[in-house]
Short mmCIF file of C-alpha atoms and ligand atoms in Angstrom, two decimals:
data_model
loop_
_atom_site.label_atom_id
_atom_site.label_comp_id
_atom_site.label_asym_id
_atom_site.label_seq_id
_atom_site.Cartn_x
_atom_site.Cartn_y
_atom_site.Cartn_z
CA MET A 29 -46.94 139.85 -104.64
CA ASP A 30 -47.99 141.11 -108.48
CA VAL A 31 -48.46 144.30 -108.44
CA PRO A 32 -49.86 146.67 -111.47
CA ILE A 33 -46.70 147.73 -113.57
CA ALA A 34 -47.99 151.02 -113.88
CA PHE A 35 -47.06 151.26 -110.05
CA VAL A 36 -44.11 149.49 -110.21
CA GLU A 37 -42.79 152.24 -112.78
CA ARG A 38 -44.44 155.06 -110.87
CA MET A 39 -42.53 154.45 -107.89
CA ARG A 40 -38.99 153.75 -109.84
CA GLY A 41 -39.62 157.28 -110.79
CA LEU A 42 -40.25 158.70 -107.38
CA LEU A 43 -37.95 156.83 -104.85
CA GLY A 44 -35.28 156.22 -107.55
CA GLY A 45 -32.34 154.69 -105.65
CA GLU A 46 -34.62 153.87 -102.59
CA ALA A 47 -37.37 151.54 -105.15
CA ALA A 48 -35.03 148.56 -104.79
CA ALA A 49 -35.40 148.60 -100.91
CA PHE A 50 -38.93 149.49 -101.25
CA PHE A 51 -40.03 146.67 -103.28
CA ALA A 52 -38.26 144.50 -101.46
CA ALA A 53 -40.43 145.12 -98.61
CA LEU A 54 -43.18 144.92 -100.13
CA SER A 55 -42.28 141.46 -100.86
CA GLN A 56 -42.09 140.69 -97.04
CA PRO A 57 -45.35 139.41 -95.11
CA SER A 58 -47.21 142.25 -93.40
CA ALA A 59 -46.98 143.46 -89.90
CA THR A 60 -49.50 142.38 -87.24
CA GLY A 61 -50.17 144.91 -84.39
CA LEU A 62 -52.74 145.19 -81.78
CA ARG A 63 -53.78 147.90 -79.45
CA VAL A 64 -54.55 147.64 -75.61
CA ASN A 65 -57.17 149.16 -75.00
CA THR A 66 -56.18 151.85 -72.32
CA ARG A 67 -59.96 152.45 -70.77
CA LYS A 68 -59.96 148.64 -69.55
CA LEU A 69 -56.44 148.32 -68.59
CA ALA A 70 -52.89 149.37 -68.74
CA SER A 71 -50.20 148.94 -72.20
CA ASN A 72 -47.96 146.99 -70.25
CA GLN A 73 -50.66 145.35 -68.47
CA LEU A 74 -51.36 142.85 -71.34
CA ALA A 75 -48.82 141.21 -71.61
CA THR A 76 -48.81 139.70 -67.99
CA PHE A 77 -52.10 138.48 -69.05
CA LEU A 78 -51.07 136.66 -72.71
CA PRO A 79 -48.27 134.40 -73.29
CA TRP A 80 -47.73 136.35 -76.59
CA SER A 81 -44.23 137.75 -77.58
CA PHE A 82 -44.68 141.34 -78.75
CA GLU A 83 -42.76 144.42 -79.48
CA ALA A 84 -43.75 148.48 -78.26
CA VAL A 85 -45.02 150.56 -81.37
CA PRO A 86 -42.88 153.48 -81.30
CA TRP A 87 -44.93 155.84 -82.57
CA CYS A 88 -47.63 154.82 -80.68
CA PRO A 89 -47.80 154.38 -76.65
CA SER A 90 -50.61 151.53 -76.19
CA GLY A 91 -49.66 150.06 -79.63
CA LEU A 92 -47.76 146.81 -79.65
CA HIS A 93 -46.02 144.47 -82.20
CA LEU A 94 -47.33 141.27 -82.57
CA LEU A 95 -44.16 138.67 -82.67
CA ASP A 96 -46.45 135.18 -82.83
CA ASN A 97 -48.61 133.08 -85.21
CA VAL A 98 -51.38 133.43 -83.53
CA GLN A 99 -55.17 134.11 -83.92
CA PRO A 100 -55.90 137.44 -81.70
CA GLY A 101 -59.41 138.06 -82.95
CA LYS A 102 -60.57 134.72 -81.64
CA HIS A 103 -59.37 135.18 -77.86
CA PRO A 104 -62.13 136.11 -75.38
CA TYR A 105 -59.51 139.41 -74.58
CA HIS A 106 -60.86 140.35 -77.90
CA ALA A 107 -64.34 139.77 -77.30
CA ALA A 108 -63.81 141.54 -73.46
CA GLY A 109 -62.25 144.83 -75.98
CA LEU A 110 -58.75 144.49 -74.77
CA TYR A 111 -57.09 145.33 -77.67
CA TYR A 112 -58.09 146.71 -81.30
CA LEU A 113 -55.73 144.61 -84.31
CA GLN A 114 -55.00 147.82 -86.01
CA GLU A 115 -51.86 148.03 -88.71
CA PRO A 116 -48.68 149.38 -86.51
CA SER A 117 -48.67 152.37 -88.90
CA ALA A 118 -52.57 153.08 -88.74
CA MET A 119 -51.63 153.85 -85.11
CA ALA A 120 -49.38 156.83 -85.78
CA VAL A 121 -53.24 158.73 -87.06
CA ALA A 122 -55.08 159.12 -83.88
CA GLU A 123 -51.50 159.71 -81.88
CA ALA A 124 -50.96 162.84 -84.93
CA LEU A 125 -54.90 164.36 -83.89
CA ALA A 126 -54.26 163.75 -79.90
CA PRO A 127 -57.41 164.42 -78.65
CA GLN A 128 -57.26 165.61 -75.14
CA PRO A 129 -60.41 164.94 -72.16
CA ASP A 130 -63.30 167.55 -72.79
CA GLU A 131 -62.96 168.03 -76.14
CA LEU A 132 -65.58 167.56 -78.99
CA VAL A 133 -63.81 165.87 -81.41
CA LEU A 134 -64.98 164.33 -85.10
CA ASP A 135 -63.86 161.15 -87.24
CA LEU A 136 -65.20 162.03 -90.36
CA ALA A 137 -64.84 158.60 -92.07
CA ALA A 138 -64.44 156.35 -89.09
CA ALA A 139 -65.47 153.08 -90.11
CA PRO A 140 -64.98 150.20 -89.04
CA GLY A 141 -63.12 151.68 -86.04
CA GLY A 142 -59.31 151.62 -85.95
CA LYS A 143 -58.76 155.45 -85.86
CA ALA A 144 -61.95 155.94 -83.51
CA THR A 145 -61.36 153.65 -80.85
CA HIS A 146 -58.01 154.86 -80.43
CA LEU A 147 -59.61 158.81 -80.35
CA ALA A 148 -62.24 157.18 -77.72
CA ALA A 149 -58.80 155.86 -75.76
CA LEU A 150 -57.15 158.71 -75.88
CA MET A 151 -59.88 160.53 -74.44
CA GLY A 152 -60.90 158.39 -71.66
CA ASN A 153 -65.05 159.00 -70.59
CA HIS A 154 -64.18 162.87 -71.04
CA GLY A 155 -65.38 165.25 -74.22
CA VAL A 156 -67.83 163.64 -76.93
CA LEU A 157 -66.46 161.90 -79.72
CA VAL A 158 -68.24 162.16 -82.79
CA ALA A 159 -68.13 159.39 -85.47
CA ASN A 160 -69.61 159.18 -89.02
CA GLU A 161 -69.29 156.84 -91.64
CA ILE A 162 -71.22 157.47 -94.89
CA GLU A 163 -71.94 154.18 -96.15
CA ARG A 164 -74.78 152.62 -94.04
CA GLY A 165 -73.24 149.41 -94.64
CA ARG A 166 -70.21 149.82 -93.01
CA THR A 167 -71.72 151.66 -89.51
CA ARG A 168 -72.65 147.98 -88.11
CA SER A 169 -68.68 147.22 -87.85
CA LEU A 170 -68.39 150.62 -87.20
CA VAL A 171 -71.08 150.22 -83.74
CA GLN A 172 -69.32 146.90 -82.90
CA ASN A 173 -66.10 147.54 -82.84
CA LEU A 174 -67.13 151.21 -80.84
CA GLU A 175 -69.11 148.73 -77.93
CA ARG A 176 -67.22 145.94 -77.69
CA TRP A 177 -63.98 149.04 -76.45
CA GLY A 178 -66.72 150.11 -74.32
CA ALA A 179 -66.67 153.97 -75.70
CA ARG A 180 -69.57 155.62 -73.33
CA ARG A 181 -69.46 159.05 -74.47
CA THR A 182 -69.22 158.57 -78.56
CA ILE A 183 -72.23 159.79 -80.87
CA ILE A 184 -72.23 157.29 -84.21
CA THR A 185 -73.64 158.77 -87.31
CA ASN A 186 -74.52 158.09 -90.87
CA GLU A 187 -74.53 161.02 -93.21
CA THR A 188 -72.59 162.80 -95.98
CA PRO A 189 -69.76 164.84 -94.43
CA GLN A 190 -72.04 167.90 -96.27
CA ARG A 191 -74.86 167.73 -94.41
CA LEU A 192 -72.35 167.51 -91.13
CA ALA A 193 -70.96 170.48 -92.17
CA ASP A 194 -74.47 172.17 -93.33
CA HIS A 195 -75.79 171.42 -89.36
CA TRP A 196 -73.08 172.10 -87.17
CA GLY A 197 -70.19 174.52 -88.68
CA ALA A 198 -67.29 175.67 -86.88
CA MET A 199 -67.47 174.15 -83.86
CA PHE A 200 -65.04 171.12 -83.33
CA ASP A 201 -62.30 171.29 -81.36
CA ARG A 202 -60.64 168.10 -83.32
CA VAL A 203 -61.30 166.78 -86.95
CA LEU A 204 -60.17 163.59 -88.73
CA VAL A 205 -60.05 162.65 -92.30
CA ASP A 206 -58.85 159.74 -92.94
CA ALA A 207 -59.90 159.92 -96.40
CA PRO A 208 -61.06 156.41 -98.69
CA CYS A 209 -57.74 156.66 -101.04
CA SER A 210 -56.04 154.22 -103.61
CA GLY A 211 -54.96 151.73 -100.76
CA GLU A 212 -51.64 151.24 -101.95
CA GLY A 213 -49.96 150.63 -98.68
CA MET A 214 -52.12 148.09 -98.07
CA PHE A 215 -50.58 146.14 -101.04
CA ARG A 216 -49.21 143.79 -98.73
CA LYS A 217 -52.11 142.62 -96.71
CA SER A 218 -54.96 143.35 -99.69
CA PRO A 219 -55.61 141.77 -102.85
CA VAL A 220 -58.45 143.50 -103.59
CA ALA A 221 -56.28 146.98 -103.08
CA ILE A 222 -54.33 145.86 -105.69
CA ASP A 223 -57.00 144.62 -108.07
CA GLU A 224 -58.64 148.35 -108.14
CA TRP A 225 -55.45 150.38 -108.61
CA SER A 226 -55.10 151.67 -111.22
CA VAL A 227 -53.62 155.65 -112.47
CA ASP A 228 -57.37 156.27 -113.20
CA ALA A 229 -58.41 155.46 -109.96
CA VAL A 230 -55.40 157.42 -108.02
CA GLN A 231 -56.64 160.29 -109.87
CA GLY A 232 -60.44 160.07 -109.02
CA CYS A 233 -59.41 160.06 -105.19
CA ALA A 234 -57.75 162.80 -105.27
CA VAL A 235 -60.52 164.44 -106.26
CA ARG A 236 -63.23 163.23 -103.74
CA GLN A 237 -59.90 164.11 -100.80
CA GLN A 238 -59.86 167.37 -102.56
CA HIS A 239 -63.68 167.75 -101.68
CA LEU A 240 -63.48 166.26 -98.24
CA LEU A 241 -60.79 167.98 -96.80
CA GLU A 242 -62.76 171.42 -97.77
CA THR A 243 -65.86 169.85 -96.40
CA ALA A 244 -64.28 168.65 -92.86
CA ALA A 245 -62.08 172.38 -93.34
CA ARG A 246 -66.12 173.75 -92.09
CA LEU A 247 -65.89 171.68 -88.97
CA VAL A 248 -62.88 173.03 -87.31
CA ARG A 249 -63.77 175.59 -85.08
CA VAL A 250 -61.04 178.40 -84.88
CA GLY A 251 -57.79 177.17 -83.48
CA GLY A 252 -58.98 173.29 -83.82
CA TRP A 253 -57.06 170.51 -85.37
CA LEU A 254 -57.48 169.01 -88.70
CA VAL A 255 -55.91 166.04 -89.33
CA TYR A 256 -55.16 164.46 -93.11
CA SER A 257 -54.66 160.93 -93.65
CA THR A 258 -54.31 158.38 -96.53
CA CYS A 259 -52.37 154.81 -96.22
CA THR A 260 -51.47 155.15 -100.23
CA PHE A 261 -48.29 156.52 -101.16
CA ALA A 262 -49.62 158.67 -104.56
CA PRO A 263 -48.19 162.13 -104.24
CA GLU A 264 -51.50 163.31 -106.01
CA GLU A 265 -53.12 161.81 -102.57
CA ASN A 266 -51.03 162.97 -100.24
CA GLU A 267 -48.73 166.08 -100.31
CA GLN A 268 -51.07 167.09 -103.26
CA VAL A 269 -53.82 167.69 -101.60
CA ILE A 270 -52.97 169.54 -98.59
CA ALA A 271 -50.94 172.44 -100.89
CA GLN A 272 -54.45 172.76 -102.92
CA PHE A 273 -55.86 172.65 -100.17
CA LEU A 274 -53.22 175.58 -98.16
CA ALA A 275 -53.59 177.28 -101.90
CA ARG A 276 -57.06 178.01 -101.10
CA HIS A 277 -56.76 178.28 -97.28
CA SER A 278 -54.73 180.99 -95.51
CA ASP A 279 -56.75 180.30 -92.65
CA PHE A 280 -55.11 177.19 -91.79
CA ALA A 281 -51.75 175.81 -91.25
CA LEU A 282 -49.16 172.79 -91.69
CA GLN A 283 -48.11 172.03 -88.09
CA PRO A 284 -44.74 170.03 -87.69
CA LEU A 285 -45.79 166.66 -86.55
CA GLN A 286 -43.01 164.01 -84.81
CA LEU A 287 -43.77 160.94 -85.15
CA PRO A 288 -40.61 158.01 -84.25
CA GLY A 289 -39.66 155.92 -87.37
CA ALA A 290 -41.69 158.35 -89.94
CA ALA A 291 -40.14 159.85 -92.66
CA SER A 292 -40.75 163.26 -93.93
CA GLY A 293 -44.29 164.11 -96.99
CA ARG A 294 -42.25 165.38 -99.97
CA ALA A 295 -42.26 168.94 -101.17
CA ASP A 296 -39.96 167.71 -104.19
CA TRP A 297 -43.20 165.40 -105.25
CA LEU A 298 -45.43 168.63 -105.85
CA PRO A 299 -46.00 170.73 -109.61
CA ALA A 300 -43.73 173.47 -109.48
CA GLU A 301 -46.80 176.10 -108.93
CA LEU A 302 -47.41 174.07 -105.04
CA VAL A 303 -44.34 173.76 -104.01
CA ARG A 304 -44.19 175.20 -100.24
CA SER A 305 -41.28 174.56 -97.88
CA ASP A 306 -43.72 173.48 -94.94
CA MET A 307 -44.65 170.09 -97.00
CA GLU A 308 -42.09 168.51 -94.41
CA TYR A 309 -44.33 169.09 -91.33
CA THR A 310 -46.10 166.21 -92.83
CA VAL A 311 -44.82 162.43 -92.71
CA ARG A 312 -44.93 159.42 -94.44
CA LEU A 313 -44.84 155.88 -92.86
CA TRP A 314 -42.54 153.52 -95.28
CA PRO A 315 -42.74 149.63 -95.76
CA HIS A 316 -39.35 149.34 -95.99
CA HIS A 317 -38.23 152.78 -93.39
CA MET A 318 -39.92 150.96 -90.26
CA ARG A 319 -42.69 147.72 -89.60
CA GLY A 320 -45.88 148.96 -91.07
CA GLU A 321 -47.34 149.89 -93.77
CA GLY A 322 -47.43 152.36 -95.89
CA HIS A 323 -49.63 155.47 -94.32
CA PHE A 324 -49.37 159.40 -94.32
CA VAL A 325 -50.60 162.00 -92.27
CA ALA A 326 -50.82 165.93 -92.39
CA LEU A 327 -51.79 167.93 -89.12
CA LEU A 328 -53.22 171.33 -89.69
CA GLN A 329 -54.29 173.79 -87.37
CA ARG A 330 -57.16 176.57 -88.02
CA THR A 331 -55.61 179.95 -87.31
CA SER A 332 -58.63 182.04 -87.83
CA GLY A 333 -61.73 182.85 -89.25
CA SER A 334 -65.57 182.57 -86.89
CA ASP A 335 -66.58 179.74 -85.37
CA ALA A 336 -70.38 178.42 -85.36
CA SER A 337 -72.05 179.00 -81.96
CA MET A 338 -73.12 175.79 -80.59
CA LYS A 339 -77.08 175.55 -80.81
CA GLN A 340 -79.49 174.03 -78.30
CA ARG A 341 -80.29 170.52 -78.39
CA SER A 342 -83.59 169.77 -77.98
CA ILE A 343 -84.57 167.15 -75.80
CA GLN A 344 -87.35 164.72 -76.34
CA PRO A 345 -88.94 163.69 -72.72
CA VAL A 346 -88.50 160.06 -71.80
CA SER A 347 -91.50 158.56 -70.28
CA ARG A 348 -92.03 157.60 -67.10
CA LEU A 349 -92.44 154.39 -67.50
CA MET A 350 -88.98 153.93 -68.78
CA ARG A 351 -87.26 155.94 -66.73
CA ALA A 352 -88.78 154.02 -63.68
CA LEU A 353 -87.93 150.57 -65.28
CA TRP A 354 -84.33 152.22 -66.11
CA HIS A 355 -84.13 153.48 -62.10
CA SER A 356 -84.86 150.20 -60.88
CA PHE A 357 -82.63 148.24 -63.16
CA HIS A 358 -80.09 150.28 -61.74
CA THR A 359 -80.20 150.61 -58.46
CA ALA A 360 -80.67 146.57 -58.28
CA THR A 361 -78.04 145.12 -60.30
CA LEU A 362 -75.56 148.01 -60.51
CA THR A 363 -73.70 150.24 -57.81
CA THR A 364 -73.26 153.19 -59.75
CA ASP A 365 -75.63 154.87 -62.58
CA PRO A 366 -73.75 155.32 -66.04
CA ALA A 367 -76.22 157.75 -66.69
CA GLU A 368 -75.21 160.08 -63.90
CA ASP A 369 -73.75 163.19 -66.21
CA ALA A 370 -75.54 162.10 -69.27
CA THR A 371 -79.32 163.12 -70.49
CA LEU A 372 -81.73 160.04 -70.87
CA LEU A 373 -82.94 159.39 -74.64
CA ALA A 374 -85.40 157.18 -75.73
CA PHE A 375 -85.81 156.39 -79.09
CA GLY A 376 -88.63 153.16 -79.59
CA LYS A 377 -88.22 151.13 -76.61
CA GLN A 378 -84.17 151.95 -76.69
CA LEU A 379 -82.58 154.39 -73.74
CA TYR A 380 -79.87 155.97 -74.65
CA ALA A 381 -77.55 157.92 -72.04
CA ILE A 382 -76.46 161.24 -74.32
CA PRO A 383 -73.67 162.86 -72.99
CA ALA A 384 -74.96 166.26 -71.42
CA ASP A 385 -72.26 168.47 -73.92
CA ALA A 386 -73.18 166.50 -76.99
CA PRO A 387 -73.64 168.90 -80.12
CA PRO A 388 -77.78 168.91 -81.44
CA LEU A 389 -78.52 165.88 -83.48
CA ASP A 390 -81.98 167.05 -84.72
CA THR A 391 -82.76 165.77 -87.98
CA LEU A 392 -78.92 163.97 -88.62
CA GLY A 393 -78.89 160.34 -89.35
CA VAL A 394 -78.05 158.77 -85.81
CA VAL A 395 -76.87 155.55 -85.40
CA ARG A 396 -76.59 155.40 -81.96
CA ALA A 397 -76.59 158.27 -79.43
CA GLY A 398 -73.82 157.90 -77.17
CA LEU A 399 -74.06 154.91 -74.58
CA TRP A 400 -77.01 152.75 -75.19
CA LEU A 401 -77.92 151.61 -71.50
CA GLY A 402 -81.01 149.12 -72.67
CA THR A 403 -84.42 147.48 -74.19
CA LEU A 404 -87.91 148.59 -72.17
CA GLN A 405 -89.37 145.13 -72.91
CA ARG A 406 -93.18 144.70 -71.73
CA ASP A 407 -92.55 145.78 -68.01
CA ARG A 408 -89.10 145.38 -67.94
CA PHE A 409 -85.23 146.78 -68.20
CA GLU A 410 -83.26 144.60 -70.38
CA PRO A 411 -80.01 145.83 -70.06
CA SER A 412 -77.30 146.23 -73.95
CA HIS A 413 -74.43 144.19 -74.86
CA SER A 414 -72.97 148.07 -74.72
CA LEU A 415 -73.69 148.94 -71.06
CA ALA A 416 -71.51 145.34 -70.02
CA LEU A 417 -68.79 146.16 -71.95
CA ALA A 418 -68.74 150.04 -70.68
CA LEU A 419 -68.69 148.66 -66.67
CA GLN A 420 -66.18 147.84 -64.85
CA SER A 421 -66.91 144.62 -63.30
CA SER A 422 -66.68 146.15 -59.33
CA ASN A 423 -69.86 148.36 -61.27
CA VAL A 424 -72.01 145.14 -60.41
CA PRO A 425 -71.89 142.74 -57.23
CA ASN A 426 -73.68 140.24 -59.18
CA ARG A 427 -71.26 138.52 -61.23
CA CYS A 428 -69.70 135.60 -62.98
CA ASP A 429 -66.04 135.47 -63.65
CA LEU A 430 -64.46 132.97 -65.86
CA ALA A 431 -61.04 132.07 -66.87
CA PRO A 432 -60.42 132.76 -70.53
CA ASP A 433 -59.51 128.65 -71.30
CA ASP A 434 -63.11 127.72 -68.71
CA GLU A 435 -64.94 125.46 -70.59
CA ARG A 436 -67.80 127.53 -69.22
CA LEU A 437 -66.72 130.48 -70.69
CA ARG A 438 -66.87 129.23 -74.43
CA LEU A 439 -70.14 128.03 -73.71
CA TYR A 440 -71.19 131.18 -72.92
CA LEU A 441 -69.72 132.16 -76.08
CA GLN A 442 -72.03 129.78 -77.94
CA GLY A 443 -74.85 131.27 -76.34
CA HIS A 444 -75.53 128.08 -74.00
CA PRO A 445 -76.87 128.65 -69.93
CA LEU A 446 -74.92 127.87 -67.69
CA HIS A 447 -75.53 126.33 -64.32
CA GLU A 448 -74.27 128.23 -61.37
CA PRO A 449 -75.75 128.99 -58.36
CA GLY A 450 -76.18 131.95 -56.82
CA GLU A 451 -78.52 135.14 -56.84
CA SER A 452 -80.89 135.62 -58.90
CA GLY A 453 -81.06 138.50 -61.69
CA TRP A 454 -78.70 140.00 -63.93
CA VAL A 455 -75.49 139.04 -63.89
CA LEU A 456 -72.27 140.25 -65.52
CA MET A 457 -70.15 137.79 -67.37
CA THR A 458 -66.78 138.37 -66.93
CA VAL A 459 -63.27 136.91 -68.14
CA SER A 460 -60.31 137.31 -65.26
CA GLY A 461 -62.09 140.35 -64.25
CA PHE A 462 -63.33 142.24 -67.69
CA PRO A 463 -66.77 142.55 -68.37
CA ILE A 464 -67.43 140.11 -71.75
CA GLY A 465 -71.84 140.15 -71.86
CA TRP A 466 -74.87 139.51 -69.73
CA GLY A 467 -76.86 136.60 -67.98
CA ARG A 468 -79.75 136.38 -66.35
CA ARG A 469 -80.16 133.79 -63.51
CA ALA A 470 -83.27 132.15 -62.19
CA GLN A 471 -82.83 129.31 -59.94
CA GLY A 472 -79.50 128.42 -60.34
CA ILE A 473 -79.37 128.78 -64.33
CA ILE A 474 -78.19 132.00 -66.13
CA LYS A 475 -79.72 132.05 -69.61
CA ASN A 476 -77.36 133.58 -72.34
CA ALA A 477 -78.10 137.41 -73.39
CA TYR A 478 -74.84 137.30 -75.55
CA PRO A 479 -75.93 139.04 -78.70
CA LYS A 480 -76.48 136.03 -81.02
CA GLY A 481 -74.78 137.58 -83.74
CA LEU A 482 -71.66 137.79 -82.01
CA ARG A 483 -72.06 134.03 -80.79
CA ILE A 484 -69.36 131.69 -81.46
CA HIS A 485 -69.55 128.59 -83.67
CA ASN A 486 -66.68 126.15 -82.58
N1 SAM B 501 -61.00 155.46 -90.55
C1 SAM B 501 -61.62 154.18 -90.07
C2 SAM B 501 -60.16 153.44 -88.92
O1 SAM B 501 -59.38 153.49 -89.00
O2 SAM B 501 -60.93 151.95 -89.43
C3 SAM B 501 -60.91 153.58 -92.01
C4 SAM B 501 -61.48 154.94 -92.90
S1 SAM B 501 -61.00 154.28 -94.84
C5 SAM B 501 -59.73 154.32 -94.73
C6 SAM B 501 -62.48 155.79 -95.02
C7 SAM B 501 -63.79 155.62 -94.98
O3 SAM B 501 -64.61 157.16 -95.98
C8 SAM B 501 -64.46 154.00 -95.49
O4 SAM B 501 -65.11 153.65 -94.88
C9 SAM B 501 -65.79 155.13 -96.47
O5 SAM B 501 -67.10 154.52 -96.59
C10 SAM B 501 -65.90 156.84 -96.48
N2 SAM B 501 -66.18 157.22 -97.90
C11 SAM B 501 -66.01 156.23 -98.67
N3 SAM B 501 -66.62 157.86 -99.61
C12 SAM B 501 -66.36 159.48 -98.62
C13 SAM B 501 -67.25 160.04 -99.35
N4 SAM B 501 -66.75 160.92 -100.36
N5 SAM B 501 -67.64 161.02 -97.80
C14 SAM B 501 -66.57 160.49 -96.40
N6 SAM B 501 -66.40 159.81 -96.22
C15 SAM B 501 -66.43 158.36 -97.44
#
């Protein structure tokens, strides 16, 4: 791997005698990881479903190192949302934020959704997760990943952090700032990160990170938690951002983080005027210490200040027709009402179940307002792919279960209809009992409702 000479010199200067081991690790292949969707199955269950070799990721109970050279993103279990492909070090971040069920949690820079899916799994079907992404184009992958994950109580917004802070203020129990950074920790995985790296880029990122952390802090309630993370080694983007933030904020305090295999942050890399002993509470994951890429994580708690009061959400009424069609769909097809503990909300012809305890959205740019239930099509209700993936197979009596290697499953994922006699109406398609999409059966033929954009071509 060819890295810029200025990067080599900087790291040699920082690491001294450790630099040789660091550069030796950078010349090795990167580690492959996947994280089990504990909303759908237990962490140790996945290995019983797949013939691949795994090893546990020490800092993440649902994380696995994948030891075989296979293509996990192409397996139908991936399409069913049983796991997320994630670099193992990145799994430390949501563990550090440690969201609790029933909390209000914000992921401020969420696309493509690695940490957001992890947070949603840790929260179960409780509380509310807001996953925000500033770049409109990147919200697409965020939506797809959270949809496949079966996340129900997640709001996806497309906003600037500034607008969110102005709108909501200090109301979140936990906020994650997984900051855009110079990406040095991803050099083994991303040639683009190497091409785009420069000392100037590091300085530019550091300025942007200061602003982002400052804005994020405005969203944390008193007693609430803030995690700041990057995937870079540069002290300017890590310890220095935290030390400068704390110099301005006596209302926040660093808290110790225990992540097996991680090293402490480096107070000795701070400029003299910023040195502080609690910097050892932050952690660094190094590729020459453990199997994973480079990461930095800091956990802060807000210790004083005042909270924002929760404003009342204004509810737009859902038309009687839509309500009636949804009711007849779910009573005919499902054994449960997935909107039972939520409020129905319509955006044009799209129907959503927004968690009753979601924060007010009003004029914000909302991409998904909770669980997308489906669409009003003339005189009938068409369930969404999101709904299929958020259900359990036991919620739908009329279903068609296929094995992962069944030729019919491949045909279904390609978008073909299937000749399968059975009860007419909406059919939940499942793989090994896990929902993967909808079909609609009439006269023994299941018409394909697998989304066109997700269909496979081989
Ligand atoms: N958390 C994501 C995950 O785990 O999949 C990765 C986030 S990535 C490290 C950083 C994100 O910050 C990108 O999606 C990028 O679009 C977003 N971003 C870039 N500039 C930003 C800014 N000024 N404010 C907020 N987010 C920004």
